[in-house]
Coordinates of C-alpha atoms in Angstrom, one line a residue:
M10 CA 165.4 161.5 160.8
T11 CA 163.8 161.1 164.3
S12 CA 165.2 159.1 166.9
I13 CA 163.4 156.3 168.5
A14 CA 164.4 158.6 172.1
G15 CA 163.2 161.4 170.4
T16 CA 160.3 160.0 169.5
S17 CA 159.6 158.5 172.9
Q18 CA 160.2 162.5 174.2
W19 CA 157.2 163.7 171.4
E20 CA 155.1 161.3 173.4
E21 CA 155.7 162.0 176.9
L22 CA 155.0 165.5 175.6
V23 CA 151.6 165.0 174.5
T24 CA 150.6 163.4 177.8
S25 CA 152.0 166.0 179.6
A26 CA 150.1 168.7 177.8
L27 CA 146.4 166.4 177.7
L28 CA 146.9 165.7 181.2
G29 CA 148.4 169.3 182.3
T30 CA 151.6 169.6 183.9
D31 CA 149.7 169.7 187.2
R32 CA 148.9 166.1 187.4
R33 CA 152.0 165.5 184.9
T34 CA 155.0 166.2 185.7
P35 CA 157.1 166.7 181.8
P36 CA 160.2 164.9 181.5
D37 CA 163.3 166.3 183.2
V38 CA 165.2 167.5 179.8
V39 CA 162.2 169.7 179.6
L40 CA 162.1 171.4 182.7
T41 CA 164.5 174.4 183.1
P42 CA 165.4 176.5 187.0
R43 CA 164.0 179.9 185.5
K44 CA 160.7 178.7 183.5
D45 CA 158.0 178.1 185.1
P46 CA 156.6 173.9 183.5
P47 CA 153.8 174.4 181.4
V48 CA 156.1 177.8 179.8
A49 CA 159.0 175.0 179.1
L50 CA 156.3 172.7 177.6
L51 CA 154.8 174.7 174.6
D52 CA 158.5 175.5 174.1
A53 CA 160.2 171.7 174.0
A54 CA 157.0 171.2 172.1
A55 CA 157.6 173.9 169.0
V56 CA 161.6 172.7 169.0
H57 CA 160.3 169.1 169.2
T58 CA 157.7 169.9 166.1
V59 CA 159.9 171.8 164.3
R60 CA 162.1 168.8 164.6
R61 CA 159.6 166.4 163.8
R62 CA 158.5 168.4 160.5
A63 CA 162.5 168.4 159.1
G64 CA 162.7 165.0 160.1
L65 CA 160.1 163.3 157.8
L66 CA 161.3 162.0 154.1
P67 CA 159.2 163.0 151.3
A68 CA 157.0 160.4 149.9
P69 CA 157.6 159.1 146.4
A70 CA 155.9 161.2 143.8
A71 CA 153.1 158.8 142.5
A72 CA 152.6 157.3 139.0
R73 CA 150.5 160.2 136.6
P74 CA 147.4 158.7 135.8
E75 CA 147.2 157.1 132.5
P76 CA 144.8 160.4 129.6
A77 CA 141.2 159.7 129.9
P78 CA 139.9 157.8 126.6
Y79 CA 138.9 159.4 123.2
D80 CA 135.0 160.1 123.5
A81 CA 134.1 160.2 119.6
R82 CA 130.3 161.2 120.5
P83 CA 129.5 164.5 119.2
Q84 CA 129.3 167.6 121.4
L85 CA 126.0 169.1 123.1
P86 CA 125.0 172.2 121.3
A87 CA 125.8 175.4 123.0
P88 CA 122.1 176.1 124.5
A89 CA 121.8 172.6 125.4
R90 CA 125.2 172.5 127.4
R91 CA 123.6 176.3 129.8
R92 CA 120.5 174.0 130.0
L93 CA 122.7 170.9 131.7
A94 CA 124.8 173.0 134.2
Q95 CA 121.5 174.7 135.3
L96 CA 119.6 170.9 136.0
L97 CA 122.8 170.0 137.6
A98 CA 123.2 172.9 139.5
D99 CA 119.3 172.7 140.7
R100 CA 119.3 169.0 142.0
S101 CA 120.0 169.8 145.2
A102 CA 117.5 172.7 145.8
P103 CA 114.7 171.7 148.6
S104 CA 112.8 168.9 147.2
H105 CA 108.2 170.4 146.9
A106 CA 107.0 167.2 147.0
G107 CA 103.1 167.2 148.0
G108 CA 101.5 171.0 148.1
R109 CA 104.4 172.2 145.8
R110 CA 103.8 176.1 145.8
G111 CA 104.3 178.5 142.6
T112 CA 104.6 178.5 139.1
A113 CA 108.5 177.8 138.5
P114 CA 108.7 173.8 136.8
D115 CA 110.7 171.5 139.3
L116 CA 114.4 170.8 137.3
T117 CA 115.3 168.3 139.8
E118 CA 112.9 166.2 138.0
L119 CA 113.4 167.2 134.8
L120 CA 117.1 165.8 134.8
P121 CA 116.1 162.2 134.1
Q122 CA 114.5 163.3 131.0
W123 CA 116.7 165.8 129.5
L124 CA 119.7 163.3 130.1
A125 CA 117.0 160.2 128.3
A126 CA 116.7 162.7 125.4
A127 CA 120.7 163.3 125.5
N128 CA 121.4 159.5 125.3
E129 CA 118.7 159.3 122.3
H130 CA 120.9 161.7 120.3
G131 CA 124.5 160.0 121.2
Y132 CA 126.3 163.1 122.5
Q133 CA 128.9 163.6 125.1
A134 CA 128.9 164.5 128.5
P135 CA 131.5 167.9 128.5
P136 CA 134.2 167.2 131.0
T137 CA 133.5 169.9 132.3
V138 CA 130.4 168.5 134.1
L139 CA 131.5 165.6 135.0
P140 CA 132.4 165.7 138.6
A141 CA 128.3 167.1 139.0
L142 CA 127.4 164.9 136.8
L143 CA 128.9 162.2 138.6
D144 CA 127.4 163.6 142.1
A145 CA 124.3 163.8 141.5
A146 CA 124.2 159.9 140.0
R147 CA 125.4 159.3 143.7
A148 CA 122.9 160.9 145.1
R149 CA 119.7 159.6 143.6
T150 CA 120.7 156.0 142.1
D151 CA 117.5 156.5 139.8
L152 CA 119.8 158.9 137.6
R153 CA 122.6 155.7 137.9
P154 CA 121.5 154.5 134.3
Q155 CA 121.4 157.4 132.1
A156 CA 124.1 159.7 133.3
L157 CA 127.0 156.9 133.4
T158 CA 125.6 156.3 129.2
F159 CA 126.2 159.9 129.1
A160 CA 129.2 160.2 131.1
G161 CA 130.4 158.0 129.0
P162 CA 134.3 156.2 129.2
R163 CA 135.6 159.2 130.3
G164 CA 133.2 158.9 133.6
L165 CA 134.8 155.5 134.0
W166 CA 137.8 157.1 133.6
L167 CA 137.1 160.7 136.1
A168 CA 135.5 157.7 139.2
R169 CA 138.6 155.8 139.3
L170 CA 140.0 159.2 141.1
N171 CA 137.5 159.3 143.8
P172 CA 135.9 156.7 146.3
E173 CA 132.8 158.8 146.2
W174 CA 131.9 157.6 142.8
K175 CA 133.4 154.0 143.5
F176 CA 129.6 152.5 142.4
A177 CA 130.5 153.4 138.3
L178 CA 133.1 151.3 138.7
R179 CA 130.4 148.5 139.1
G180 CA 127.2 150.0 137.9
A181 CA 125.8 149.1 134.8
S182 CA 128.4 149.7 131.8
W183 CA 127.7 152.8 129.5
G184 CA 126.0 152.4 126.9
S185 CA 125.7 150.6 123.7
P186 CA 129.5 148.9 123.5
Q187 CA 131.6 149.9 120.3
T188 CA 134.3 148.9 118.9
E189 CA 137.6 150.5 119.7
S190 CA 137.3 152.0 115.9
G191 CA 134.3 153.4 116.4
G192 CA 136.0 155.2 119.3
S193 CA 133.4 156.1 121.9
S194 CA 133.7 152.9 124.3
V195 CA 137.2 151.1 126.2
L196 CA 135.7 148.0 124.7
P197 CA 137.2 145.8 122.1
D198 CA 136.0 144.4 118.9
A199 CA 134.0 142.1 120.6
G200 CA 135.2 139.3 117.4
D201 CA 139.7 140.6 119.0
A202 CA 139.5 137.4 121.4
E203 CA 142.8 138.1 122.8
A204 CA 141.5 141.2 123.8
V205 CA 138.2 140.3 124.8
Q206 CA 140.2 137.6 127.0
R207 CA 142.5 140.2 128.4
L208 CA 139.9 142.9 129.5
W209 CA 137.5 139.9 130.6
E210 CA 140.7 138.9 133.0
E211 CA 141.9 142.5 134.4
G212 CA 139.4 145.3 133.4
L213 CA 136.7 146.4 136.3
F214 CA 133.5 145.1 136.8
A215 CA 131.6 147.2 134.8
E216 CA 133.5 147.1 132.0
R217 CA 133.2 142.8 132.3
V218 CA 128.9 142.9 132.1
A219 CA 130.0 146.1 128.9
L220 CA 132.2 143.4 127.1
L221 CA 129.6 140.5 128.1
A222 CA 126.7 142.4 126.8
A223 CA 128.9 143.1 123.2
V224 CA 130.2 139.5 123.2
R225 CA 126.7 138.1 124.0
V226 CA 125.7 140.2 121.3
R227 CA 127.9 139.2 118.6
D228 CA 128.3 134.8 119.9
T229 CA 126.7 133.7 123.2
G230 CA 128.3 131.1 123.0
A231 CA 131.5 132.6 123.3
A232 CA 130.1 135.0 126.7
L233 CA 128.8 131.7 128.3
A234 CA 132.4 129.9 127.5
L235 CA 134.6 133.7 129.6
L236 CA 131.2 133.1 132.6
T237 CA 132.1 129.3 132.6
A238 CA 135.9 130.0 133.1
T239 CA 136.1 132.7 136.1
W240 CA 133.0 131.5 137.6
A241 CA 134.0 129.1 140.2
T242 CA 136.1 132.5 141.1
E243 CA 133.6 135.1 141.0
R244 CA 132.1 136.9 143.7
A245 CA 128.8 135.5 144.9
E246 CA 127.1 140.0 144.6
D247 CA 129.5 139.7 141.3
R248 CA 128.1 136.4 139.8
L249 CA 124.2 137.3 140.5
M250 CA 124.7 140.4 138.5
F251 CA 126.4 138.5 135.5
L252 CA 123.6 135.9 135.8
D253 CA 121.0 139.4 135.8
S254 CA 122.3 140.4 132.9
L255 CA 121.6 137.4 130.8
R256 CA 117.8 138.7 130.8
T257 CA 118.7 140.9 127.9
G258 CA 118.4 138.1 125.3
L259 CA 117.8 134.7 127.5
S260 CA 117.3 132.4 125.1
D261 CA 117.3 128.2 125.2
A262 CA 121.3 128.2 124.7
D263 CA 121.4 129.6 128.3
E264 CA 119.8 126.5 129.5
P265 CA 122.9 124.5 130.2
F266 CA 124.6 126.9 132.2
L267 CA 121.6 128.0 134.4
E268 CA 121.1 124.7 135.2
Q269 CA 124.3 124.2 136.8
A270 CA 123.8 128.1 138.1
L271 CA 121.2 125.9 139.8
S272 CA 123.3 124.3 142.1
D273 CA 125.2 127.2 143.0
R274 CA 126.4 127.8 147.0
S275 CA 124.7 131.3 146.8
R276 CA 121.0 131.5 147.3
N277 CA 120.3 133.9 145.0
V278 CA 122.0 132.8 142.5
R279 CA 120.3 129.5 142.5
A280 CA 116.7 131.6 142.7
T281 CA 117.9 134.0 139.8
A282 CA 118.7 130.8 137.3
A283 CA 115.4 129.1 138.5
E284 CA 113.3 132.3 137.8
L285 CA 115.4 132.8 134.5
L286 CA 115.1 128.6 133.4
S287 CA 111.5 129.1 133.8
A288 CA 111.1 131.9 131.6
L289 CA 112.2 129.5 129.5
P290 CA 108.9 127.4 128.4
H291 CA 110.5 124.8 126.3
S292 CA 113.1 124.4 129.4
A293 CA 113.6 121.4 131.3
L294 CA 113.0 123.3 134.9
A295 CA 110.1 124.8 132.9
R296 CA 108.9 121.3 132.2
R297 CA 109.4 120.1 135.5
M298 CA 107.2 123.1 137.3
A299 CA 104.6 122.3 134.7
A300 CA 104.3 119.0 135.6
R301 CA 104.6 119.4 139.5
A302 CA 101.9 122.6 139.1
A303 CA 99.3 120.3 137.1
S304 CA 99.0 117.6 139.3
C305 CA 98.5 120.3 141.6
V306 CA 95.9 122.2 139.4
S307 CA 92.4 120.5 137.6
L308 CA 89.6 121.0 136.3
D309 CA 86.9 119.6 138.9
R310 CA 83.0 118.9 138.3
S311 CA 82.2 117.0 141.4
G312 CA 79.7 120.0 142.7
D313 CA 76.2 121.0 140.2
G314 CA 78.0 119.8 137.0
D315 CA 79.6 123.3 136.4
A316 CA 83.5 123.4 135.8
A317 CA 85.5 124.7 138.7
I318 CA 88.7 124.4 139.3
G319 CA 89.7 122.5 142.3
V320 CA 93.3 122.8 144.1
E321 CA 95.3 120.1 145.7
A322 CA 98.2 121.9 147.5
P323 CA 101.7 120.4 148.0
H324 CA 102.1 118.6 151.2
E325 CA 105.7 119.0 151.4
C326 CA 108.9 121.6 149.7
D327 CA 111.4 118.0 148.6
A328 CA 114.9 118.2 148.1
G329 CA 114.1 118.5 143.9
M330 CA 111.7 121.8 144.5
Q331 CA 114.0 123.5 146.4
R332 CA 116.8 122.6 143.5
D333 CA 114.2 124.8 141.4
G334 CA 113.7 127.8 143.5
V335 CA 110.9 126.7 145.7
A336 CA 111.7 128.5 149.2
P337 CA 110.1 126.1 151.5
S338 CA 109.9 128.5 154.4
P339 CA 107.2 130.6 153.7
P340 CA 107.0 134.6 154.6
S341 CA 105.1 135.2 158.1
G342 CA 101.5 135.1 158.2
R343 CA 101.7 132.7 155.2
G344 CA 100.2 129.2 155.3
E345 CA 103.3 126.5 153.6
R346 CA 100.9 124.6 151.8
S347 CA 99.9 128.3 149.6
W348 CA 103.6 129.2 149.6
W349 CA 104.6 125.9 147.4
L350 CA 101.7 126.1 145.5
G351 CA 102.7 129.9 144.5
Q352 CA 105.6 128.9 144.0
L353 CA 105.1 126.2 141.3
V354 CA 102.0 127.5 139.7
E355 CA 104.0 131.1 138.9
A356 CA 107.4 129.1 137.5
A357 CA 104.9 126.6 134.9
P358 CA 104.6 127.6 131.7
L359 CA 101.3 129.8 131.2
S360 CA 100.8 127.0 128.0
T361 CA 100.3 123.9 130.5
W362 CA 96.8 125.3 131.7
P363 CA 94.7 125.0 128.4
G364 CA 95.4 122.0 127.9
R365 CA 95.0 120.9 131.8
L366 CA 91.7 123.1 131.6
G367 CA 89.7 121.1 129.2
G368 CA 91.2 123.6 126.2
R369 CA 89.9 126.8 127.5
T370 CA 91.6 130.2 126.7
A371 CA 93.2 132.0 129.1
Q372 CA 90.2 134.4 129.7
Q373 CA 88.1 131.6 129.7
I374 CA 90.3 130.0 133.1
V375 CA 90.5 132.7 134.5
A376 CA 87.0 133.2 134.7
L377 CA 86.3 129.6 136.6
P378 CA 85.4 129.4 139.4
V379 CA 88.0 128.0 142.2
A380 CA 87.3 125.6 144.8
D381 CA 87.7 125.7 148.5
G382 CA 88.9 129.3 148.9
W383 CA 92.4 128.8 146.5
G384 CA 91.0 131.6 143.9
E385 CA 93.2 134.7 145.0
E386 CA 96.3 132.6 145.3
L387 CA 95.7 130.6 142.3
H388 CA 95.1 134.3 140.4
A389 CA 97.8 135.5 142.2
A390 CA 100.0 133.0 141.0
W391 CA 98.9 133.1 136.9
C392 CA 99.6 137.0 137.5
R393 CA 103.5 136.7 138.2
A394 CA 103.5 134.1 136.0
A395 CA 102.1 136.3 133.5
V396 CA 104.3 138.6 134.4
R397 CA 107.8 137.0 133.7
Q398 CA 107.0 135.3 130.7
R399 CA 106.1 138.3 129.0
D400 CA 102.1 136.9 128.0
A401 CA 100.2 139.4 127.0
E402 CA 96.9 137.3 126.5
W403 CA 97.1 136.6 130.1
S404 CA 98.1 139.6 131.5
R405 CA 94.8 140.7 129.3
A406 CA 92.7 138.2 131.0
L407 CA 94.1 138.7 134.3
L408 CA 93.4 142.1 134.5
G409 CA 89.7 141.9 132.5
A410 CA 87.6 145.4 131.5
P411 CA 89.1 148.5 132.9
G412 CA 85.0 149.9 133.8
N413 CA 85.4 146.3 136.4
P414 CA 85.9 147.6 140.1
P415 CA 89.8 146.6 140.8
E416 CA 88.3 144.6 143.7
T417 CA 86.1 142.7 141.9
G418 CA 88.6 141.9 138.9
P419 CA 89.3 138.7 138.0
G420 CA 93.0 137.9 138.3
T421 CA 93.8 140.8 141.5
S422 CA 92.5 143.8 143.2
S423 CA 96.6 144.8 143.3
L424 CA 97.2 148.1 141.8
A425 CA 101.2 147.3 141.9
E426 CA 100.1 143.4 140.2
R427 CA 97.9 145.8 138.2
A428 CA 100.3 148.1 136.4
K429 CA 102.7 144.8 135.9
L430 CA 100.2 143.3 133.9
L431 CA 100.1 146.5 132.4
A432 CA 103.5 146.8 131.6
T433 CA 103.5 143.2 129.6
L434 CA 100.7 144.9 126.9
P435 CA 101.6 146.9 124.0
D436 CA 102.7 150.8 124.6
G437 CA 99.4 152.1 122.6
E438 CA 97.0 149.1 124.6
R439 CA 98.5 150.0 127.3
A440 CA 97.9 154.0 127.7
V441 CA 94.0 153.4 126.4
W442 CA 93.3 150.9 129.4
V443 CA 94.6 153.4 131.7
A444 CA 92.3 156.2 129.8
K445 CA 89.1 153.5 130.9
F446 CA 90.2 153.5 133.8
I447 CA 90.9 156.5 134.6
A448 CA 87.3 157.5 133.6
A449 CA 85.6 155.1 135.4
H450 CA 87.3 155.7 138.5
G451 CA 88.9 158.9 138.8
L452 CA 93.2 159.7 139.7
S453 CA 93.2 158.6 142.9
E454 CA 93.4 155.1 142.1
A455 CA 95.7 155.8 139.1
F456 CA 98.6 156.7 139.8
Q457 CA 100.4 153.5 140.0
L458 CA 99.4 152.6 136.6
L459 CA 100.1 155.6 134.5
G460 CA 103.8 154.9 135.6
V461 CA 103.7 152.1 133.1
C462 CA 102.8 153.9 130.6
A463 CA 105.2 155.3 127.6
V464 CA 105.9 158.7 127.8
P465 CA 105.2 161.4 126.6
W466 CA 101.1 160.0 126.9
G467 CA 99.1 160.2 123.8
E468 CA 95.5 160.6 123.5
P469 CA 93.2 159.2 125.0
L470 CA 95.5 159.0 127.9
G471 CA 96.7 162.8 127.7
R472 CA 93.0 163.9 127.3
S473 CA 91.6 161.4 130.1
V474 CA 94.5 162.6 132.9
V475 CA 94.0 166.4 131.9
D476 CA 89.7 165.6 132.0
A477 CA 89.9 164.2 135.4
L478 CA 92.2 167.5 136.6
D479 CA 89.5 169.6 135.3
I480 CA 87.3 167.7 137.2
A481 CA 89.0 168.2 140.3
R482 CA 89.8 172.0 140.0
E483 CA 86.3 172.5 139.0
A484 CA 84.7 170.2 142.2
G485 CA 87.1 172.6 144.4
S486 CA 88.8 170.3 146.0
Y487 CA 92.2 171.5 147.4
P488 CA 95.0 170.1 144.7
W489 CA 97.2 168.4 147.0
S490 CA 95.9 165.6 147.1
F491 CA 96.2 165.0 142.9
S492 CA 100.2 166.5 143.8
G493 CA 101.8 163.3 142.1
V494 CA 99.4 162.7 139.4
M495 CA 100.1 166.3 139.0
G496 CA 104.1 165.6 138.5
L497 CA 103.6 162.7 136.1
A498 CA 101.7 164.6 133.9
E499 CA 104.8 167.4 133.8
R500 CA 106.8 164.8 133.0
C501 CA 104.9 162.1 131.4
L502 CA 102.4 165.1 129.0
D503 CA 102.9 165.5 125.4
P504 CA 104.1 169.5 125.2
A505 CA 102.0 169.7 122.3
E506 CA 99.2 169.8 125.4
A507 CA 100.3 173.6 126.7
S508 CA 98.1 175.6 124.2
R509 CA 95.2 174.3 125.5
L510 CA 95.7 173.4 128.8
E511 CA 96.4 178.1 128.9
L512 CA 92.2 177.7 129.6
L513 CA 92.9 175.9 132.6
T514 CA 96.0 178.6 134.5
A515 CA 92.6 180.9 135.6
T516 CA 91.6 180.9 138.6
P517 CA 88.5 179.4 138.4
D518 CA 85.4 181.4 140.9
E519 CA 84.9 179.6 144.6
T520 CA 82.1 177.3 144.3
E521 CA 79.5 177.1 147.8
G522 CA 81.2 174.2 149.4
A523 CA 85.0 174.7 147.6
S524 CA 87.6 174.4 149.8
P525 CA 88.7 178.0 150.5
G526 CA 91.8 179.1 148.9
A527 CA 91.5 175.8 146.3
G528 CA 91.3 178.0 143.3
G529 CA 94.4 180.0 143.2
Y530 CA 96.1 176.7 144.2
W531 CA 94.6 174.9 141.5
S532 CA 95.9 178.1 139.1
E533 CA 99.2 177.7 140.5
A534 CA 99.8 174.2 139.7
F535 CA 98.0 174.5 135.6
Q536 CA 100.6 177.6 135.4
R537 CA 103.5 175.6 136.3
L538 CA 102.5 172.4 134.1
V539 CA 102.4 175.2 131.2
S540 CA 105.6 175.8 131.7
T541 CA 107.0 172.9 132.7
L542 CA 105.7 171.7 129.2
R543 CA 107.0 174.6 127.2
L544 CA 110.4 174.0 128.9
R545 CA 110.7 170.2 127.9
A546 CA 109.9 171.6 124.4
A547 CA 112.6 174.1 124.4
M548 CA 114.7 171.0 125.6
R549 CA 114.0 168.8 123.1
M550 CA 114.6 171.9 120.8
E551 CA 118.2 172.8 122.4
L552 CA 119.5 168.9 122.3
G553 CA 118.6 169.1 118.1
G554 CA 120.1 172.2 117.6
V555 CA 117.4 174.2 116.9
T556 CA 117.8 177.5 119.2
S557 CA 114.7 177.4 122.1
P558 CA 112.0 181.0 121.1
T559 CA 111.2 180.4 124.6
P560 CA 113.2 181.4 127.4
P561 CA 116.1 179.7 127.9
L562 CA 117.1 179.3 131.2
P563 CA 113.6 180.1 133.6
E564 CA 113.8 181.6 137.1
T565 CA 113.8 178.9 140.1
E566 CA 112.1 179.5 143.2
D567 CA 113.7 179.7 146.5

């Protein structure tokens, strides 16, 4: 082994080499009468390098990793395996956002849809694609839930061996928890108390989240007992994610635990606990918030006799309000009293208001004038409450008629908030509302609303989108301003629409006032739409084990 003296000489040699022999004379033991200092330095460095390497002790062999767990899910059909390999290979292709040209489908945008369809069939990921799949999920957070479900227990096993894939170890579970007899999960049977306790105490975070979900399905009390036993020793970010997992299957049985979490040392944990409790209309917190909000909002008949809503916002944010999740400090540019009022109304059960406001329905309440300019604040808070409580009746009232201009709607003019309200409605009703909105206002305002509609779009939504695109095409507008909607259409239109869209792939004659060359752009856009719809149909057939009648691997753009 290299001696201390040898180490010291090596360090002196390195210093002389870095500074140069003119500025730093090499050690005396290196210099000889017959050699120039630079040559002597290099010779000595060669000797010392061999000596250092020869003196190194070999490191002990690392323990071999345990074999990957067995995955009993069915294997992908061969055409689907080839398709997946193509989609993963294309994920690094340059983005063509905005005015994308060409007629080839954008395979990068089809990968999430392919993964969702593969998971619906319950297929396992081929081992050879797991590295590329985990790389794709590392680069795109939107892929992670579906990618980790598809990767399964083998993907989690592999992620332990590469620090770049550590996101998978703290992400969501890889799918519906199953017993060991089912073979597709490393989770124990939720009824095996000893195995459950062992995994809860020793497992990775992703395993513990999946385990909590599995036990929760079987026995809510047992799941809460697990969580309570280790709650005080969990990290704040883990406590927050465990709390967030309670959203699924949230019930009154969770209230005692969530009430305790209101006193947590983490502000984010306290806020999440308060939000979950406010979604339980019979919880003590919901009753407290209802009493506070009702004291601020009432009927006002002091005017000319017509009913109106009067508002007296809170004058302080006391300790009780703060414990129940009311943030005392408003964001910049927001008044304190309006900030506190909005939080109280948002957290109060919507069932508070019919009795408080003369027995009126949600639609009648929303239509009432609000005194002293508080209408926008009050309606915005009701919008947030309807979304939080998943109340379709209040969402309909706050959305109003789709034909009304957004700025004159009864609830909110924000398209983002309207999209959240729409998400509380049944799929069919949601699609009809958006179709009527597009018919009245066109596509320019509809992008966010389309994003919450169920896929594939059915009638009349799909037809309304295509008709609006055709109108823009006939008007000679450039398709670039519709690229977002066109991209959604490629992913969301029913593939059966491909044949009907063939007529729109022809280049239209340029009309007076049309943008130069717009017809060619529209022709390419509709050709790409048709080819993408046909590719989606082929993907579905391949995943179903049916040989596609269309070319399985279309060429992509450079």
